[in-house]
Amino acid sequence: MTSLRRTWCVAALFVMIVGLAAAPARVNAQTILERVVNYNIHTGEFDTLIAAVLAADPMILDALSGPGPLTVFLPTDAAFFQIGLTPENVGQIGRETLTEILLYHATTGARPLHDLFAQRNVMMLNGGMTYFSIRRPWPHHLWVYINDSRILNHAVLTSNGAIYIIDQVLLPMQPIQPARIR
């Protein structure tokens, strides 16, 4: 092997190793909030969620960008539209109600789906309970639900937790005192 060719091979190997080593750190360096904003930039699916977070108590924004860890279930714009909410009117339901709803979409810890499902009932940050179930719409297909909302993806890990995308807004059964967010 010539000296020039060996130098190129070593350089290519170095770039590959550095790129592979740095890639997971870059992906996991994003907070939940940063990941939601990036998803929205690419898909346009979370305008209402972002508007809701901005209209709610500032502790929600702090929690999504803070150290966590949290597991958060993200309703899409279509999910909010099912209950009549859009980016333009989401703030009209009141800061306390909006905060309560958003706290009902998060729980402590960065939890994989199998862990959540194994518990069946999980306490959310507002103090309310959710339940997990599996439905089989067709043979060889399993869908996992939180309450009546289908979970559309596997866990996406962030620097401060895990996120899942859901197809319906989770609504608390009864008003409950919000839990403290660390």
PDB file of N, CA and C in Angstrom, residues 34-50 77:
ATOM      1  N   GLU A  34     -36.516  20.790  22.717  1.00  0.00           N
ATOM      2  CA  GLU A  34     -35.791  20.942  21.458  1.00  0.00           C
ATOM      3  C   GLU A  34     -36.222  19.894  20.437  1.00  0.00           C
ATOM      4  N   ARG A  35     -36.449  18.662  20.897  1.00  0.00           N
ATOM      5  CA  ARG A  35     -36.874  17.606  19.986  1.00  0.00           C
ATOM      6  C   ARG A  35     -38.257  17.905  19.413  1.00  0.00           C
ATOM      7  N   VAL A  36     -39.177  18.397  20.249  1.00  0.00           N
ATOM      8  CA  VAL A  36     -40.521  18.737  19.770  1.00  0.00           C
ATOM      9  C   VAL A  36     -40.440  19.846  18.725  1.00  0.00           C
ATOM     10  N   VAL A  37     -39.649  20.859  18.996  1.00  0.00           N
ATOM     11  CA  VAL A  37     -39.504  21.961  18.040  1.00  0.00           C
ATOM     12  C   VAL A  37     -38.912  21.437  16.730  1.00  0.00           C
ATOM     13  N   ASN A  38     -37.901  20.571  16.809  1.00  0.00           N
ATOM     14  CA  ASN A  38     -37.312  20.007  15.589  1.00  0.00           C
ATOM     15  C   ASN A  38     -38.305  19.133  14.828  1.00  0.00           C
ATOM     16  N   TYR A  39     -39.075  18.315  15.545  1.00  0.00           N
ATOM     17  CA  TYR A  39     -40.128  17.529  14.891  1.00  0.00           C
ATOM     18  C   TYR A  39     -41.083  18.457  14.154  1.00  0.00           C
ATOM     19  N   ASN A  40     -41.471  19.520  14.821  1.00  0.00           N
ATOM     20  CA  ASN A  40     -42.428  20.439  14.225  1.00  0.00           C
ATOM     21  C   ASN A  40     -41.860  21.119  12.990  1.00  0.00           C
ATOM     22  N   ILE A  41     -40.599  21.462  13.012  1.00  0.00           N
ATOM     23  CA  ILE A  41     -39.965  22.073  11.844  1.00  0.00           C
ATOM     24  C   ILE A  41     -40.051  21.129  10.646  1.00  0.00           C
ATOM     25  N   HIS A  42     -39.834  19.838  10.895  1.00  0.00           N
ATOM     26  CA  HIS A  42     -39.817  18.868   9.798  1.00  0.00           C
ATOM     27  C   HIS A  42     -41.194  18.328   9.417  1.00  0.00           C
ATOM     28  N   THR A  43     -42.131  18.292  10.361  1.00  0.00           N
ATOM     29  CA  THR A  43     -43.421  17.664  10.076  1.00  0.00           C
ATOM     30  C   THR A  43     -44.601  18.621  10.143  1.00  0.00           C
ATOM     31  N   GLY A  44     -44.478  19.702  10.902  1.00  0.00           N
ATOM     32  CA  GLY A  44     -45.601  20.611  11.088  1.00  0.00           C
ATOM     33  C   GLY A  44     -46.733  20.010  11.905  1.00  0.00           C
ATOM     34  N   GLU A  45     -46.454  18.966  12.679  1.00  0.00           N
ATOM     35  CA  GLU A  45     -47.484  18.234  13.422  1.00  0.00           C
ATOM     36  C   GLU A  45     -47.699  18.710  14.858  1.00  0.00           C
ATOM     37  N   PHE A  46     -46.909  19.666  15.344  1.00  0.00           N
ATOM     38  CA  PHE A  46     -46.982  20.009  16.760  1.00  0.00           C
ATOM     39  C   PHE A  46     -47.164  21.507  17.016  1.00  0.00           C
ATOM     40  N   ASP A  47     -47.759  22.222  16.071  1.00  0.00           N
ATOM     41  CA  ASP A  47     -48.007  23.655  16.264  1.00  0.00           C
ATOM     42  C   ASP A  47     -48.910  23.909  17.472  1.00  0.00           C
ATOM     43  N   THR A  48     -49.969  23.112  17.610  1.00  0.00           N
ATOM     44  CA  THR A  48     -50.912  23.321  18.713  1.00  0.00           C
ATOM     45  C   THR A  48     -50.263  22.982  20.043  1.00  0.00           C
ATOM     46  N   LEU A  49     -49.476  21.903  20.083  1.00  0.00           N
ATOM     47  CA  LEU A  49     -48.779  21.532  21.315  1.00  0.00           C
ATOM     48  C   LEU A  49     -47.828  22.645  21.748  1.00  0.00           C
ATOM     49  N   ILE A  50     -47.082  23.188  20.818  1.00  0.00           N
ATOM     50  CA  ILE A  50     -46.148  24.264  21.150  1.00  0.00           C
ATOM     51  C   ILE A  50     -46.914  25.494  21.644  1.00  0.00           C
ATOM     52  N   ASP A  77     -51.209  17.727  16.114  1.00  0.00           N
ATOM     53  CA  ASP A  77     -52.213  18.760  15.801  1.00  0.00           C
ATOM     54  C   ASP A  77     -53.569  18.117  15.521  1.00  0.00           C
TER      55      ASP A  77
END
